[in-house]
PDB file of C-alpha atoms in Angstrom:
ATOM      1  CA  ARG C   1       0.052  -0.037  -0.025  1.00  0.00           C
ATOM      2  CA  ARG C   2       1.083   3.549  -0.728  1.00  0.00           C
ATOM      3  CA  GLY C   3       2.293   5.204   2.474  1.00  0.00           C
ATOM      4  CA  ALA C   4       2.263   2.218   4.616  1.00  0.00           C
ATOM      5  CA  ALA C   5       5.150   1.678   7.036  1.00  0.00           C
ATOM      6  CA  PRO C   6       7.178  -1.674   6.277  1.00  0.00           C
ATOM      7  CA  PRO C   7       6.716  -4.437   8.670  1.00  0.00           C
ATOM      8  CA  PRO C   8       9.337  -4.464  11.610  1.00  0.00           C
ATOM      9  CA  THR C   9      11.600  -7.305  10.231  1.00  0.00           C
ATOM     10  CA  ASN C  10      15.053  -7.814   9.234  1.00  0.00           C
ATOM     11  CA  GLY C  11      14.077 -10.065   6.258  1.00  0.00           C
ATOM     12  CA  HIS C  12      14.023 -13.394   8.011  1.00  0.00           C
ATOM     13  CA  LEU C  13      10.475 -14.088   7.173  1.00  0.00           C
ATOM     14  CA  ARG C  14       8.676 -13.252   3.941  1.00  0.00           C
ATOM     15  CA  PRO C  15       5.114 -12.395   3.447  1.00  0.00           C
ATOM     16  CA  LEU C  16       3.286 -14.416   0.786  1.00  0.00           C
ATOM     17  CA  SER C  17       1.223 -12.287  -1.718  1.00  0.00           C
ATOM     18  CA  SER C  18      -2.109 -13.807  -2.168  1.00  0.00           C
ATOM     19  CA  PRO C  19      -3.391 -14.087  -5.895  1.00  0.00           C
ATOM     20  CA  ILE C  20      -7.038 -13.218  -4.613  1.00  0.00           C
ATOM     21  CA  SER C  21      -6.079 -10.219  -2.797  1.00  0.00           C
ATOM     22  CA  GLY C  22      -2.605  -9.055  -4.257  1.00  0.00           C
ATOM     23  CA  LEU C  23      -2.995  -5.498  -3.261  1.00  0.00           C
ATOM     24  CA  VAL C  24      -3.036  -6.269   0.496  1.00  0.00           C
ATOM     25  CA  ASP C  25       0.328  -5.979   2.218  1.00  0.00           C
ATOM     26  CA  ARG C  26       0.342  -9.230   3.887  1.00  0.00           C
ATOM     27  CA  GLY C  27       3.508  -8.026   5.898  1.00  0.00           C
ATOM     28  CA  LEU C  28       1.165  -5.855   7.924  1.00  0.00           C
ATOM     29  CA  CYS C  29      -0.830  -8.875   9.333  1.00  0.00           C
ATOM     30  CA  SER C  30      -0.350  -8.973  13.201  1.00  0.00           C
ATOM     31  CA  GLU C  31       0.440 -12.694  13.090  1.00  0.00           C
ATOM     32  CA  PHE C  32       3.422 -11.993  10.515  1.00  0.00           C
ATOM     33  CA  GLN C  33       4.482  -9.033  12.531  1.00  0.00           C
ATOM     34  CA  LEU C  34       4.694 -10.912  15.800  1.00  0.00           C
ATOM     35  CA  LEU C  35       6.223 -14.059  14.445  1.00  0.00           C
ATOM     36  CA  SER C  36       8.738 -11.714  12.525  1.00  0.00           C
ATOM     37  CA  ALA C  37       9.623  -9.780  15.681  1.00  0.00           C
ATOM     38  CA  ILE C  38      10.209 -13.109  17.692  1.00  0.00           C
ATOM     39  CA  VAL C  39      12.486 -14.558  14.766  1.00  0.00           C
ATOM     40  CA  ASP C  40      14.481 -11.096  14.716  1.00  0.00           C
ATOM     41  CA  ILE C  41      14.897 -11.170  18.623  1.00  0.00           C
ATOM     42  CA  ALA C  42      16.060 -14.843  18.381  1.00  0.00           C
ATOM     43  CA  PHE C  43      18.618 -13.945  15.807  1.00  0.00           C
ATOM     44  CA  ARG C  44      19.903 -11.010  17.878  1.00  0.00           C
ATOM     45  CA  SER C  45      20.036 -12.827  21.215  1.00  0.00           C
ATOM     46  CA  SER C  46      21.631 -16.139  19.874  1.00  0.00           C
ATOM     47  CA  GLU C  47      25.090 -14.590  20.467  1.00  0.00           C
ATOM     48  CA  GLY C  48      26.489 -15.507  17.163  1.00  0.00           C
ATOM     49  CA  ARG C  49      24.820 -19.031  16.924  1.00  0.00           C
ATOM     50  CA  HIS C  50      21.963 -19.902  14.838  1.00  0.00           C
ATOM     51  CA  PRO C  51      18.760 -19.274  16.702  1.00  0.00           C
ATOM     52  CA  ALA C  52      17.741 -23.068  16.148  1.00  0.00           C
ATOM     53  CA  GLU C  53      20.620 -24.203  18.338  1.00  0.00           C
ATOM     54  CA  VAL C  54      19.517 -22.158  21.518  1.00  0.00           C
ATOM     55  CA  CYS C  55      15.839 -21.387  21.229  1.00  0.00           C
ATOM     56  CA  HIS C  56      13.263 -23.934  22.308  1.00  0.00           C
ATOM     57  CA  GLY C  57       9.681 -23.496  23.795  1.00  0.00           C
ATOM     58  CA  CYS C  58       6.139 -22.742  22.761  1.00  0.00           C
ATOM     59  CA  VAL C  59       4.700 -19.522  21.032  1.00  0.00           C
ATOM     60  CA  ARG C  60       0.830 -19.257  21.530  1.00  0.00           C
ATOM     61  CA  LEU C  61      -1.139 -16.939  19.288  1.00  0.00           C
ATOM     62  CA  PHE C  62      -4.583 -15.910  19.584  1.00  0.00           C
ATOM     63  CA  VAL C  63      -6.176 -14.350  16.669  1.00  0.00           C
ATOM     64  CA  SER C  64      -9.924 -13.082  15.941  1.00  0.00           C
ATOM     65  CA  THR C  65     -10.275 -15.139  12.689  1.00  0.00           C
ATOM     66  CA  ALA C  66      -8.633 -18.264  10.997  1.00  0.00           C
ATOM     67  CA  PRO C  67      -5.204 -17.366   9.708  1.00  0.00           C
ATOM     68  CA  CYS C  68      -4.850 -16.278   6.084  1.00  0.00           C
ATOM     69  CA  VAL C  69      -2.546 -18.368   3.918  1.00  0.00           C
ATOM     70  CA  SER C  70       0.345 -15.688   4.175  1.00  0.00           C
ATOM     71  CA  CYS C  71       0.208 -16.083   7.877  1.00  0.00           C
ATOM     72  CA  ILE C  72       0.202 -19.823   7.801  1.00  0.00           C
ATOM     73  CA  TRP C  73       3.198 -19.445   5.378  1.00  0.00           C
ATOM     74  CA  ALA C  74       4.795 -17.274   8.141  1.00  0.00           C
ATOM     75  CA  MET C  75       4.184 -19.855  10.768  1.00  0.00           C
ATOM     76  CA  ARG C  76       6.082 -22.723   8.565  1.00  0.00           C
ATOM     77  CA  GLN C  77       8.946 -20.360   7.867  1.00  0.00           C
ATOM     78  CA  PHE C  78       8.997 -19.797  11.638  1.00  0.00           C
ATOM     79  CA  GLN C  79       9.064 -23.555  11.927  1.00  0.00           C
ATOM     80  CA  LEU C  80      11.874 -24.065   9.609  1.00  0.00           C
ATOM     81  CA  ILE C  81      13.976 -21.312  11.309  1.00  0.00           C
ATOM     82  CA  LEU C  82      13.156 -22.370  14.993  1.00  0.00           C
ATOM     83  CA  PRO C  83      12.244 -26.003  14.863  1.00  0.00           C
ATOM     84  CA  GLN C  84      12.547 -26.584  18.609  1.00  0.00           C
ATOM     85  CA  VAL C  85       9.749 -23.890  18.990  1.00  0.00           C
ATOM     86  CA  ARG C  86       6.109 -25.013  19.033  1.00  0.00           C
ATOM     87  CA  VAL C  87       3.508 -22.533  17.417  1.00  0.00           C
ATOM     88  CA  GLU C  88      -0.070 -23.002  18.576  1.00  0.00           C
ATOM     89  CA  VAL C  89      -2.670 -20.782  16.841  1.00  0.00           C
ATOM     90  CA  GLY C  90      -6.115 -20.439  18.444  1.00  0.00           C
ATOM     91  CA  ASN C  91      -9.071 -18.420  16.748  1.00  0.00           C
ATOM     92  CA  GLY C  92     -11.555 -18.914  19.561  1.00  0.00           C
ATOM     93  CA  GLU C  93     -13.419 -21.689  17.574  1.00  0.00           C
ATOM     94  CA  GLU C  94     -10.489 -24.205  16.697  1.00  0.00           C
ATOM     95  CA  LEU C  95      -7.006 -24.779  17.701  1.00  0.00           C
ATOM     96  CA  TYR C  96      -4.552 -25.037  14.945  1.00  0.00           C
ATOM     97  CA  LEU C  97      -1.335 -26.815  15.898  1.00  0.00           C
ATOM     98  CA  TYR C  98       1.887 -26.241  13.768  1.00  0.00           C
ATOM     99  CA  LYS C  99       4.497 -28.316  15.486  1.00  0.00           C
ATOM    100  CA  SER C 100       7.885 -29.393  14.060  1.00  0.00           C
ATOM    101  CA  ASP C 101       8.954 -32.822  14.199  1.00  0.00           C
ATOM    102  CA  LEU C 102      11.362 -32.904  17.295  1.00  0.00           C
TER     103      LEU C 102
END
C-alpha cells in the first residue's frame, strides 16, 4: 500500500502475496509481524549461533479469525528457522497446531 510503513523485520520471514487479494500487504498482518519480531529477537539474542541451536519452547497466538494463507506461510517459515519452538494458534473456534518434528 502506498504510504504504509514496512513491517518491522530484518528479512528473516517473507510475506506471501495472495493471488486473490494481491493489493493487500500481508507483511502488515499482526501474526506475521509478531512471528517476525520473535525471529528477529532470536537472531539478535543467539550470540553468533543460529537461533535453532539455542531457542526452544512454545509460542501461543490467539487471533480473531482463522489465519490467512500468508500467515500460515509465516508460521511454516518460523518452524523452519526455529524447529524446537512449537507454534499454537487459536481463533476462538478451533485450535491449529503447527509443530515441527522434534
